[in-house]
């Protein structure tokens, strides 16, 4: 399981947006969903927080909320602390762990946990364990929101989706050799599962409500309520 970012923090967000279609919408749609489900949340964990951009977008909307930002990359967490220092950091706590290694004795129970493109390097067993860990850290009635890479239901559909993803990256200025290397990592360096398998995982974990609420290219967003 990879636990560090492959990019230097200053370049991370730019490279992600050139790689993942609609990435900025993942964050906006997550915030819009949570404004409906948990507008008065007090404690929010963003695991795999990257540059902290989700919390930065959300903090003025959820003005009574404390944010816990967690990322397995020490360099990334140090960068986030520096970038968001000032008024924001009085409502932010920072952690440097994988989701599986978060020390629950040092953090509160959460009304909201988000994991945006942060568990896709895990194999099936690790992903199930991470999902269960998030379930355990939620209060009753709390909501878990995750975006993950997905695999279509047939070989033909997978080929079509990978070709579309290739065209997107080339259109956004990535070199052909870089794109080819990225696509070779599909199902070798990261291990996507189908939408149906994601929903089944959420059901088996024990969530009372679990739904798909976003899909684009080879990514999907799900929410689940404890």
JSON list of C-alpha atoms in Angstrom, two decimals:
[
{"chain": "A", "resi": 1, "resn": "UNK", "atom": "CA", "xyz": [0.00, 0.00, 0.00]},
{"chain": "A", "resi": 2, "resn": "UNK", "atom": "CA", "xyz": [1.51, 3.33, -1.07]},
{"chain": "A", "resi": 3, "resn": "UNK", "atom": "CA", "xyz": [1.56, 5.89, 1.70]},
{"chain": "A", "resi": 4, "resn": "UNK", "atom": "CA", "xyz": [3.31, 8.87, 0.16]},
{"chain": "A", "resi": 5, "resn": "UNK", "atom": "CA", "xyz": [2.42, 11.21, -2.66]},
{"chain": "A", "resi": 6, "resn": "UNK", "atom": "CA", "xyz": [4.35, 10.82, -5.91]},
{"chain": "A", "resi": 7, "resn": "UNK", "atom": "CA", "xyz": [4.39, 14.59, -6.50]},
{"chain": "A", "resi": 8, "resn": "UNK", "atom": "CA", "xyz": [6.02, 17.43, -4.63]},
{"chain": "A", "resi": 9, "resn": "UNK", "atom": "CA", "xyz": [3.26, 19.22, -2.69]},
{"chain": "A", "resi": 10, "resn": "UNK", "atom": "CA", "xyz": [3.48, 22.47, -4.65]},
{"chain": "A", "resi": 11, "resn": "UNK", "atom": "CA", "xyz": [2.70, 20.64, -7.92]},
{"chain": "A", "resi": 12, "resn": "UNK", "atom": "CA", "xyz": [0.25, 18.07, -6.59]},
{"chain": "A", "resi": 13, "resn": "UNK", "atom": "CA", "xyz": [-3.09, 19.82, -7.18]},
{"chain": "A", "resi": 14, "resn": "UNK", "atom": "CA", "xyz": [-2.13, 20.95, -10.67]},
{"chain": "A", "resi": 15, "resn": "UNK", "atom": "CA", "xyz": [-1.05, 17.45, -11.70]},
{"chain": "A", "resi": 16, "resn": "UNK", "atom": "CA", "xyz": [-4.14, 15.84, -10.21]},
{"chain": "A", "resi": 17, "resn": "UNK", "atom": "CA", "xyz": [-6.45, 18.14, -12.18]},
{"chain": "A", "resi": 18, "resn": "UNK", "atom": "CA", "xyz": [-4.57, 17.29, -15.39]},
{"chain": "A", "resi": 19, "resn": "UNK", "atom": "CA", "xyz": [-4.97, 13.59, -14.61]},
{"chain": "A", "resi": 20, "resn": "UNK", "atom": "CA", "xyz": [-8.48, 13.20, -13.13]},
{"chain": "A", "resi": 21, "resn": "UNK", "atom": "CA", "xyz": [-11.43, 14.69, -15.05]},
{"chain": "A", "resi": 22, "resn": "UNK", "atom": "CA", "xyz": [-13.73, 16.92, -12.98]},
{"chain": "A", "resi": 23, "resn": "UNK", "atom": "CA", "xyz": [-11.55, 16.62, -9.90]},
{"chain": "A", "resi": 24, "resn": "UNK", "atom": "CA", "xyz": [-12.52, 20.10, -8.71]},
{"chain": "A", "resi": 25, "resn": "UNK", "atom": "CA", "xyz": [-16.17, 19.05, -8.98]},
{"chain": "A", "resi": 26, "resn": "UNK", "atom": "CA", "xyz": [-15.55, 16.15, -6.59]},
{"chain": "A", "resi": 27, "resn": "UNK", "atom": "CA", "xyz": [-14.87, 18.68, -3.85]},
{"chain": "A", "resi": 28, "resn": "UNK", "atom": "CA", "xyz": [-17.73, 21.02, -4.79]},
{"chain": "A", "resi": 29, "resn": "UNK", "atom": "CA", "xyz": [-20.26, 18.19, -4.97]},
{"chain": "A", "resi": 30, "resn": "UNK", "atom": "CA", "xyz": [-19.05, 16.81, -1.65]},
{"chain": "A", "resi": 31, "resn": "UNK", "atom": "CA", "xyz": [-19.55, 20.18, 0.03]},
{"chain": "A", "resi": 32, "resn": "UNK", "atom": "CA", "xyz": [-22.98, 20.56, -1.57]},
{"chain": "A", "resi": 33, "resn": "UNK", "atom": "CA", "xyz": [-24.00, 17.10, -0.32]},
{"chain": "A", "resi": 34, "resn": "UNK", "atom": "CA", "xyz": [-22.81, 17.86, 3.21]},
{"chain": "A", "resi": 35, "resn": "UNK", "atom": "CA", "xyz": [-24.64, 21.20, 3.27]},
{"chain": "A", "resi": 36, "resn": "UNK", "atom": "CA", "xyz": [-27.80, 19.09, 2.90]},
{"chain": "A", "resi": 37, "resn": "UNK", "atom": "CA", "xyz": [-26.96, 16.16, 5.18]},
{"chain": "A", "resi": 38, "resn": "UNK", "atom": "CA", "xyz": [-24.74, 17.69, 7.89]},
{"chain": "A", "resi": 39, "resn": "UNK", "atom": "CA", "xyz": [-24.95, 21.50, 7.72]},
{"chain": "A", "resi": 40, "resn": "UNK", "atom": "CA", "xyz": [-24.22, 21.83, 11.46]},
{"chain": "A", "resi": 41, "resn": "UNK", "atom": "CA", "xyz": [-21.34, 19.35, 11.72]},
{"chain": "A", "resi": 42, "resn": "UNK", "atom": "CA", "xyz": [-18.81, 20.02, 14.45]},
{"chain": "A", "resi": 43, "resn": "UNK", "atom": "CA", "xyz": [-16.01, 17.55, 13.63]},
{"chain": "A", "resi": 44, "resn": "UNK", "atom": "CA", "xyz": [-14.87, 16.58, 10.13]},
{"chain": "A", "resi": 45, "resn": "UNK", "atom": "CA", "xyz": [-12.02, 14.24, 9.21]},
{"chain": "A", "resi": 46, "resn": "UNK", "atom": "CA", "xyz": [-10.55, 14.52, 5.72]},
{"chain": "A", "resi": 47, "resn": "UNK", "atom": "CA", "xyz": [-8.25, 11.54, 5.30]},
{"chain": "A", "resi": 48, "resn": "UNK", "atom": "CA", "xyz": [-5.83, 11.62, 2.39]},
{"chain": "A", "resi": 49, "resn": "UNK", "atom": "CA", "xyz": [-6.28, 15.39, 2.50]},
{"chain": "A", "resi": 50, "resn": "UNK", "atom": "CA", "xyz": [-3.52, 16.23, 0.01]},
{"chain": "A", "resi": 51, "resn": "UNK", "atom": "CA", "xyz": [-3.01, 20.00, -0.13]},
{"chain": "A", "resi": 52, "resn": "UNK", "atom": "CA", "xyz": [-5.97, 20.67, 2.18]},
{"chain": "A", "resi": 53, "resn": "UNK", "atom": "CA", "xyz": [-8.02, 22.21, -0.62]},
{"chain": "A", "resi": 54, "resn": "UNK", "atom": "CA", "xyz": [-11.28, 20.50, 0.39]},
{"chain": "A", "resi": 55, "resn": "UNK", "atom": "CA", "xyz": [-11.14, 21.85, 3.94]},
{"chain": "A", "resi": 56, "resn": "UNK", "atom": "CA", "xyz": [-10.10, 25.25, 2.62]},
{"chain": "A", "resi": 57, "resn": "UNK", "atom": "CA", "xyz": [-13.22, 25.32, 0.42]},
{"chain": "A", "resi": 58, "resn": "UNK", "atom": "CA", "xyz": [-15.47, 24.09, 3.23]},
{"chain": "A", "resi": 59, "resn": "UNK", "atom": "CA", "xyz": [-14.27, 26.02, 6.25]},
{"chain": "A", "resi": 60, "resn": "UNK", "atom": "CA", "xyz": [-16.22, 29.23, 5.64]},
{"chain": "A", "resi": 61, "resn": "UNK", "atom": "CA", "xyz": [-19.43, 27.33, 4.88]},
{"chain": "A", "resi": 62, "resn": "UNK", "atom": "CA", "xyz": [-19.23, 25.10, 7.96]},
{"chain": "A", "resi": 63, "resn": "UNK", "atom": "CA", "xyz": [-18.30, 27.87, 10.35]},
{"chain": "A", "resi": 64, "resn": "UNK", "atom": "CA", "xyz": [-18.76, 25.86, 13.57]},
{"chain": "A", "resi": 65, "resn": "UNK", "atom": "CA", "xyz": [-16.75, 22.89, 12.35]},
{"chain": "A", "resi": 66, "resn": "UNK", "atom": "CA", "xyz": [-13.30, 21.71, 13.40]},
{"chain": "A", "resi": 67, "resn": "UNK", "atom": "CA", "xyz": [-11.35, 19.99, 10.64]},
{"chain": "A", "resi": 68, "resn": "UNK", "atom": "CA", "xyz": [-8.90, 17.14, 11.14]},
{"chain": "A", "resi": 69, "resn": "UNK", "atom": "CA", "xyz": [-6.63, 16.84, 8.10]},
{"chain": "A", "resi": 70, "resn": "UNK", "atom": "CA", "xyz": [-4.81, 13.55, 7.70]},
{"chain": "A", "resi": 71, "resn": "UNK", "atom": "CA", "xyz": [-2.34, 12.45, 5.03]},
{"chain": "A", "resi": 72, "resn": "UNK", "atom": "CA", "xyz": [0.25, 9.64, 4.96]},
{"chain": "A", "resi": 73, "resn": "UNK", "atom": "CA", "xyz": [2.83, 11.97, 3.38]},
{"chain": "A", "resi": 74, "resn": "UNK", "atom": "CA", "xyz": [4.79, 13.93, 5.99]},
{"chain": "A", "resi": 75, "resn": "UNK", "atom": "CA", "xyz": [5.92, 16.38, 3.30]},
{"chain": "A", "resi": 76, "resn": "UNK", "atom": "CA", "xyz": [2.31, 17.02, 2.34]},
{"chain": "A", "resi": 77, "resn": "UNK", "atom": "CA", "xyz": [1.16, 17.63, 5.92]},
{"chain": "A", "resi": 78, "resn": "UNK", "atom": "CA", "xyz": [4.05, 20.04, 6.52]},
{"chain": "A", "resi": 79, "resn": "UNK", "atom": "CA", "xyz": [3.11, 21.86, 3.32]},
{"chain": "A", "resi": 80, "resn": "UNK", "atom": "CA", "xyz": [-0.57, 22.10, 4.33]},
{"chain": "A", "resi": 81, "resn": "UNK", "atom": "CA", "xyz": [0.34, 23.47, 7.75]},
{"chain": "A", "resi": 82, "resn": "UNK", "atom": "CA", "xyz": [2.48, 26.16, 6.17]},
{"chain": "A", "resi": 83, "resn": "UNK", "atom": "CA", "xyz": [0.01, 27.00, 3.40]},
{"chain": "A", "resi": 84, "resn": "UNK", "atom": "CA", "xyz": [-3.00, 27.32, 5.70]},
{"chain": "A", "resi": 85, "resn": "UNK", "atom": "CA", "xyz": [-1.28, 28.88, 8.69]},
{"chain": "A", "resi": 86, "resn": "UNK", "atom": "CA", "xyz": [-3.07, 31.83, 10.26]},
{"chain": "A", "resi": 87, "resn": "UNK", "atom": "CA", "xyz": [-6.78, 32.11, 10.99]},
{"chain": "A", "resi": 88, "resn": "UNK", "atom": "CA", "xyz": [-7.58, 28.74, 9.42]},
{"chain": "A", "resi": 89, "resn": "UNK", "atom": "CA", "xyz": [-5.29, 26.67, 11.59]},
{"chain": "A", "resi": 90, "resn": "UNK", "atom": "CA", "xyz": [-7.09, 27.52, 14.84]},
{"chain": "A", "resi": 91, "resn": "UNK", "atom": "CA", "xyz": [-9.88, 25.24, 13.52]},
{"chain": "A", "resi": 92, "resn": "UNK", "atom": "CA", "xyz": [-7.59, 22.64, 11.98]},
{"chain": "A", "resi": 93, "resn": "UNK", "atom": "CA", "xyz": [-5.67, 19.71, 13.42]},
{"chain": "A", "resi": 94, "resn": "UNK", "atom": "CA", "xyz": [-3.12, 17.78, 11.40]},
{"chain": "A", "resi": 95, "resn": "UNK", "atom": "CA", "xyz": [-2.25, 14.08, 11.39]},
{"chain": "A", "resi": 96, "resn": "UNK", "atom": "CA", "xyz": [0.37, 12.11, 9.45]},
{"chain": "A", "resi": 97, "resn": "UNK", "atom": "CA", "xyz": [-0.96, 8.54, 9.14]},
{"chain": "A", "resi": 98, "resn": "UNK", "atom": "CA", "xyz": [-2.58, 6.18, 6.72]},
{"chain": "A", "resi": 99, "resn": "UNK", "atom": "CA", "xyz": [-6.31, 5.84, 7.41]},
{"chain": "A", "resi": 100, "resn": "UNK", "atom": "CA", "xyz": [-5.66, 2.41, 8.91]},
{"chain": "A", "resi": 101, "resn": "UNK", "atom": "CA", "xyz": [-3.08, 3.78, 11.34]},
{"chain": "A", "resi": 102, "resn": "UNK", "atom": "CA", "xyz": [-5.03, 6.77, 12.68]},
{"chain": "A", "resi": 103, "resn": "UNK", "atom": "CA", "xyz": [-4.83, 6.74, 16.50]},
{"chain": "A", "resi": 104, "resn": "UNK", "atom": "CA", "xyz": [-8.50, 6.87, 17.48]},
{"chain": "A", "resi": 105, "resn": "UNK", "atom": "CA", "xyz": [-7.64, 7.61, 21.12]},
{"chain": "A", "resi": 106, "resn": "UNK", "atom": "CA", "xyz": [-6.32, 11.04, 20.08]},
{"chain": "A", "resi": 107, "resn": "UNK", "atom": "CA", "xyz": [-9.22, 12.16, 17.89]},
{"chain": "A", "resi": 108, "resn": "UNK", "atom": "CA", "xyz": [-12.94, 12.74, 18.46]},
{"chain": "A", "resi": 109, "resn": "UNK", "atom": "CA", "xyz": [-15.81, 10.89, 16.88]},
{"chain": "A", "resi": 110, "resn": "UNK", "atom": "CA", "xyz": [-16.78, 12.59, 13.64]},
{"chain": "A", "resi": 111, "resn": "UNK", "atom": "CA", "xyz": [-20.04, 13.65, 12.03]},
{"chain": "A", "resi": 112, "resn": "UNK", "atom": "CA", "xyz": [-18.27, 13.73, 8.66]},
{"chain": "A", "resi": 113, "resn": "UNK", "atom": "CA", "xyz": [-15.40, 11.70, 7.19]},
{"chain": "A", "resi": 114, "resn": "UNK", "atom": "CA", "xyz": [-14.22, 12.32, 3.64]},
{"chain": "A", "resi": 115, "resn": "UNK", "atom": "CA", "xyz": [-11.76, 10.23, 1.63]},
{"chain": "A", "resi": 116, "resn": "UNK", "atom": "CA", "xyz": [-11.38, 11.80, -1.81]},
{"chain": "A", "resi": 117, "resn": "UNK", "atom": "CA", "xyz": [-9.21, 9.63, -4.07]},
{"chain": "A", "resi": 118, "resn": "UNK", "atom": "CA", "xyz": [-7.26, 8.47, -1.04]},
{"chain": "A", "resi": 119, "resn": "UNK", "atom": "CA", "xyz": [-7.87, 4.71, -0.74]},
{"chain": "A", "resi": 120, "resn": "UNK", "atom": "CA", "xyz": [-7.40, 3.63, -4.36]},
{"chain": "A", "resi": 121, "resn": "UNK", "atom": "CA", "xyz": [-3.85, 2.34, -3.83]},
{"chain": "A", "resi": 122, "resn": "UNK", "atom": "CA", "xyz": [-5.17, -0.22, -1.36]},
{"chain": "A", "resi": 123, "resn": "UNK", "atom": "CA", "xyz": [-5.95, -3.79, -2.28]},
{"chain": "A", "resi": 124, "resn": "UNK", "atom": "CA", "xyz": [-9.42, -5.16, -1.54]},
{"chain": "A", "resi": 125, "resn": "UNK", "atom": "CA", "xyz": [-8.62, -6.28, 1.99]},
{"chain": "A", "resi": 126, "resn": "UNK", "atom": "CA", "xyz": [-6.95, -2.99, 2.89]},
{"chain": "A", "resi": 127, "resn": "UNK", "atom": "CA", "xyz": [-9.80, -0.97, 1.37]},
{"chain": "A", "resi": 128, "resn": "UNK", "atom": "CA", "xyz": [-12.34, -2.96, 3.38]},
{"chain": "A", "resi": 129, "resn": "UNK", "atom": "CA", "xyz": [-10.31, -2.39, 6.54]},
{"chain": "A", "resi": 130, "resn": "UNK", "atom": "CA", "xyz": [-10.01, 1.35, 5.85]},
{"chain": "A", "resi": 131, "resn": "UNK", "atom": "CA", "xyz": [-13.75, 1.60, 5.24]},
{"chain": "A", "resi": 132, "resn": "UNK", "atom": "CA", "xyz": [-14.41, -0.22, 8.52]},
{"chain": "A", "resi": 133, "resn": "UNK", "atom": "CA", "xyz": [-12.01, 2.14, 10.30]},
{"chain": "A", "resi": 134, "resn": "UNK", "atom": "CA", "xyz": [-13.93, 5.15, 8.99]},
{"chain": "A", "resi": 135, "resn": "UNK", "atom": "CA", "xyz": [-17.20, 3.54, 10.04]},
{"chain": "A", "resi": 136, "resn": "UNK", "atom": "CA", "xyz": [-15.83, 3.08, 13.54]},
{"chain": "A", "resi": 137, "resn": "UNK", "atom": "CA", "xyz": [-14.70, 6.72, 13.79]},
{"chain": "A", "resi": 138, "resn": "UNK", "atom": "CA", "xyz": [-18.16, 8.08, 12.85]},
{"chain": "A", "resi": 139, "resn": "UNK", "atom": "CA", "xyz": [-20.87, 9.05, 15.28]},
{"chain": "A", "resi": 140, "resn": "UNK", "atom": "CA", "xyz": [-24.26, 7.41, 14.83]},
{"chain": "A", "resi": 141, "resn": "UNK", "atom": "CA", "xyz": [-25.91, 9.23, 11.94]},
{"chain": "A", "resi": 142, "resn": "UNK", "atom": "CA", "xyz": [-22.52, 10.40, 10.66]},
{"chain": "A", "resi": 143, "resn": "UNK", "atom": "CA", "xyz": [-21.72, 10.40, 6.96]},
{"chain": "A", "resi": 144, "resn": "UNK", "atom": "CA", "xyz": [-18.78, 8.96, 5.04]},
{"chain": "A", "resi": 145, "resn": "UNK", "atom": "CA", "xyz": [-18.05, 10.37, 1.57]},
{"chain": "A", "resi": 146, "resn": "UNK", "atom": "CA", "xyz": [-15.52, 8.72, -0.71]},
{"chain": "A", "resi": 147, "resn": "UNK", "atom": "CA", "xyz": [-14.42, 9.12, -4.31]},
{"chain": "A", "resi": 148, "resn": "UNK", "atom": "CA", "xyz": [-12.52, 6.23, -5.86]},
{"chain": "A", "resi": 149, "resn": "UNK", "atom": "CA", "xyz": [-11.29, 4.95, -9.19]},
{"chain": "A", "resi": 150, "resn": "UNK", "atom": "CA", "xyz": [-13.65, 2.32, -10.59]},
{"chain": "A", "resi": 151, "resn": "UNK", "atom": "CA", "xyz": [-13.46, -0.48, -13.12]},
{"chain": "A", "resi": 152, "resn": "UNK", "atom": "CA", "xyz": [-16.31, -0.97, -15.62]},
{"chain": "A", "resi": 153, "resn": "UNK", "atom": "CA", "xyz": [-18.21, -4.23, -15.75]},
{"chain": "A", "resi": 154, "resn": "UNK", "atom": "CA", "xyz": [-16.68, -5.64, -18.94]},
{"chain": "A", "resi": 155, "resn": "UNK", "atom": "CA", "xyz": [-13.34, -5.77, -20.74]},
{"chain": "A", "resi": 156, "resn": "UNK", "atom": "CA", "xyz": [-14.73, -3.81, -23.72]},
{"chain": "A", "resi": 157, "resn": "UNK", "atom": "CA", "xyz": [-16.14, -1.06, -21.49]},
{"chain": "A", "resi": 158, "resn": "UNK", "atom": "CA", "xyz": [-12.82, -0.88, -19.63]},
{"chain": "A", "resi": 159, "resn": "UNK", "atom": "CA", "xyz": [-10.91, -0.41, -22.91]},
{"chain": "A", "resi": 160, "resn": "UNK", "atom": "CA", "xyz": [-13.27, 2.39, -23.93]},
{"chain": "A", "resi": 161, "resn": "UNK", "atom": "CA", "xyz": [-12.96, 4.10, -20.56]},
{"chain": "A", "resi": 162, "resn": "UNK", "atom": "CA", "xyz": [-9.15, 3.86, -20.55]},
{"chain": "A", "resi": 163, "resn": "UNK", "atom": "CA", "xyz": [-8.98, 5.35, -24.06]},
{"chain": "A", "resi": 164, "resn": "UNK", "atom": "CA", "xyz": [-11.21, 8.24, -23.01]},
{"chain": "A", "resi": 165, "resn": "UNK", "atom": "CA", "xyz": [-9.02, 8.80, -19.96]},
{"chain": "A", "resi": 166, "resn": "UNK", "atom": "CA", "xyz": [-5.94, 8.79, -22.18]},
{"chain": "A", "resi": 167, "resn": "UNK", "atom": "CA", "xyz": [-7.45, 11.42, -24.49]},
{"chain": "A", "resi": 168, "resn": "UNK", "atom": "CA", "xyz": [-8.35, 13.62, -21.52]},
{"chain": "A", "resi": 169, "resn": "UNK", "atom": "CA", "xyz": [-4.80, 13.60, -20.18]},
{"chain": "A", "resi": 170, "resn": "UNK", "atom": "CA", "xyz": [-3.24, 14.28, -23.57]},
{"chain": "A", "resi": 171, "resn": "UNK", "atom": "CA", "xyz": [-5.68, 17.15, -24.15]},
{"chain": "A", "resi": 172, "resn": "UNK", "atom": "CA", "xyz": [-4.58, 18.64, -20.83]},
{"chain": "A", "resi": 173, "resn": "UNK", "atom": "CA", "xyz": [-0.93, 18.77, -21.83]},
{"chain": "A", "resi": 174, "resn": "UNK", "atom": "CA", "xyz": [0.56, 15.56, -20.46]},
{"chain": "A", "resi": 175, "resn": "UNK", "atom": "CA", "xyz": [3.17, 13.89, -22.64]},
{"chain": "A", "resi": 176, "resn": "UNK", "atom": "CA", "xyz": [2.22, 10.65, -24.36]},
{"chain": "A", "resi": 177, "resn": "UNK", "atom": "CA", "xyz": [4.89, 8.59, -22.57]},
{"chain": "A", "resi": 178, "resn": "UNK", "atom": "CA", "xyz": [3.74, 9.96, -19.19]},
{"chain": "A", "resi": 179, "resn": "UNK", "atom": "CA", "xyz": [0.12, 9.07, -19.96]},
{"chain": "A", "resi": 180, "resn": "UNK", "atom": "CA", "xyz": [1.07, 5.55, -21.10]},
{"chain": "A", "resi": 181, "resn": "UNK", "atom": "CA", "xyz": [3.03, 4.97, -17.89]},
{"chain": "A", "resi": 182, "resn": "UNK", "atom": "CA", "xyz": [0.06, 6.20, -15.86]},
{"chain": "A", "resi": 183, "resn": "UNK", "atom": "CA", "xyz": [-2.37, 3.87, -17.61]},
{"chain": "A", "resi": 184, "resn": "UNK", "atom": "CA", "xyz": [-0.04, 0.90, -17.10]},
{"chain": "A", "resi": 185, "resn": "UNK", "atom": "CA", "xyz": [-0.58, 1.33, -13.36]},
{"chain": "A", "resi": 186, "resn": "UNK", "atom": "CA", "xyz": [-4.27, 0.45, -13.77]},
{"chain": "A", "resi": 187, "resn": "UNK", "atom": "CA", "xyz": [-4.93, -2.77, -11.83]},
{"chain": "A", "resi": 188, "resn": "UNK", "atom": "CA", "xyz": [-1.21, -3.16, -11.12]},
{"chain": "A", "resi": 189, "resn": "UNK", "atom": "CA", "xyz": [-0.22, -0.25, -8.86]},
{"chain": "A", "resi": 190, "resn": "UNK", "atom": "CA", "xyz": [-3.80, 0.60, -7.87]},
{"chain": "A", "resi": 191, "resn": "UNK", "atom": "CA", "xyz": [-6.74, -1.73, -7.76]},
{"chain": "A", "resi": 192, "resn": "UNK", "atom": "CA", "xyz": [-10.18, -0.38, -8.71]},
{"chain": "A", "resi": 193, "resn": "UNK", "atom": "CA", "xyz": [-13.41, -2.23, -8.09]},
{"chain": "A", "resi": 194, "resn": "UNK", "atom": "CA", "xyz": [-16.81, -1.85, -9.74]},
{"chain": "A", "resi": 195, "resn": "UNK", "atom": "CA", "xyz": [-19.55, 0.51, -8.55]},
{"chain": "A", "resi": 196, "resn": "UNK", "atom": "CA", "xyz": [-21.57, -2.50, -7.43]},
{"chain": "A", "resi": 197, "resn": "UNK", "atom": "CA", "xyz": [-18.65, -3.81, -5.38]},
{"chain": "A", "resi": 198, "resn": "UNK", "atom": "CA", "xyz": [-18.22, -0.41, -3.71]},
{"chain": "A", "resi": 199, "resn": "UNK", "atom": "CA", "xyz": [-21.88, -0.36, -2.71]},
{"chain": "A", "resi": 200, "resn": "UNK", "atom": "CA", "xyz": [-21.67, -3.93, -1.45]},
{"chain": "A", "resi": 201, "resn": "UNK", "atom": "CA", "xyz": [-18.61, -3.03, 0.64]},
{"chain": "A", "resi": 202, "resn": "UNK", "atom": "CA", "xyz": [-20.49, -0.15, 2.26]},
{"chain": "A", "resi": 203, "resn": "UNK", "atom": "CA", "xyz": [-23.44, -2.44, 2.99]},
{"chain": "A", "resi": 204, "resn": "UNK", "atom": "CA", "xyz": [-21.22, -5.14, 4.47]},
{"chain": "A", "resi": 205, "resn": "UNK", "atom": "CA", "xyz": [-19.42, -2.55, 6.62]},
{"chain": "A", "resi": 206, "resn": "UNK", "atom": "CA", "xyz": [-22.71, -1.77, 8.33]},
{"chain": "A", "resi": 207, "resn": "UNK", "atom": "CA", "xyz": [-23.85, 1.55, 6.90]},
{"chain": "A", "resi": 208, "resn": "UNK", "atom": "CA", "xyz": [-27.63, 1.98, 6.99]},
{"chain": "A", "resi": 209, "resn": "UNK", "atom": "CA", "xyz": [-27.77, 4.12, 3.85]},
{"chain": "A", "resi": 210, "resn": "UNK", "atom": "CA", "xyz": [-25.28, 3.95, 0.97]},
{"chain": "A", "resi": 211, "resn": "UNK", "atom": "CA", "xyz": [-25.59, 5.53, -2.46]},
{"chain": "A", "resi": 212, "resn": "UNK", "atom": "CA", "xyz": [-23.70, 6.43, -5.61]},
{"chain": "A", "resi": 213, "resn": "UNK", "atom": "CA", "xyz": [-23.96, 10.19, -6.16]},
{"chain": "A", "resi": 214, "resn": "UNK", "atom": "CA", "xyz": [-21.35, 10.94, -8.82]},
{"chain": "A", "resi": 215, "resn": "UNK", "atom": "CA", "xyz": [-19.68, 9.17, -11.71]},
{"chain": "A", "resi": 216, "resn": "UNK", "atom": "CA", "xyz": [-17.41, 10.42, -14.47]},
{"chain": "A", "resi": 217, "resn": "UNK", "atom": "CA", "xyz": [-14.82, 8.68, -16.65]},
{"chain": "A", "resi": 218, "resn": "UNK", "atom": "CA", "xyz": [-13.28, 6.08, -14.30]},
{"chain": "A", "resi": 219, "resn": "UNK", "atom": "CA", "xyz": [-14.10, 7.71, -10.97]},
{"chain": "A", "resi": 220, "resn": "UNK", "atom": "CA", "xyz": [-17.18, 7.54, -8.77]},
{"chain": "A", "resi": 221, "resn": "UNK", "atom": "CA", "xyz": [-18.39, 9.19, -5.58]},
{"chain": "A", "resi": 222, "resn": "UNK", "atom": "CA", "xyz": [-20.35, 7.45, -2.84]},
{"chain": "A", "resi": 223, "resn": "UNK", "atom": "CA", "xyz": [-21.87, 8.49, 0.44]},
{"chain": "A", "resi": 224, "resn": "UNK", "atom": "CA", "xyz": [-22.85, 6.26, 3.35]},
{"chain": "A", "resi": 225, "resn": "UNK", "atom": "CA", "xyz": [-24.63, 7.05, 6.60]},
{"chain": "A", "resi": 226, "resn": "UNK", "atom": "CA", "xyz": [-23.96, 5.16, 9.82]}
]
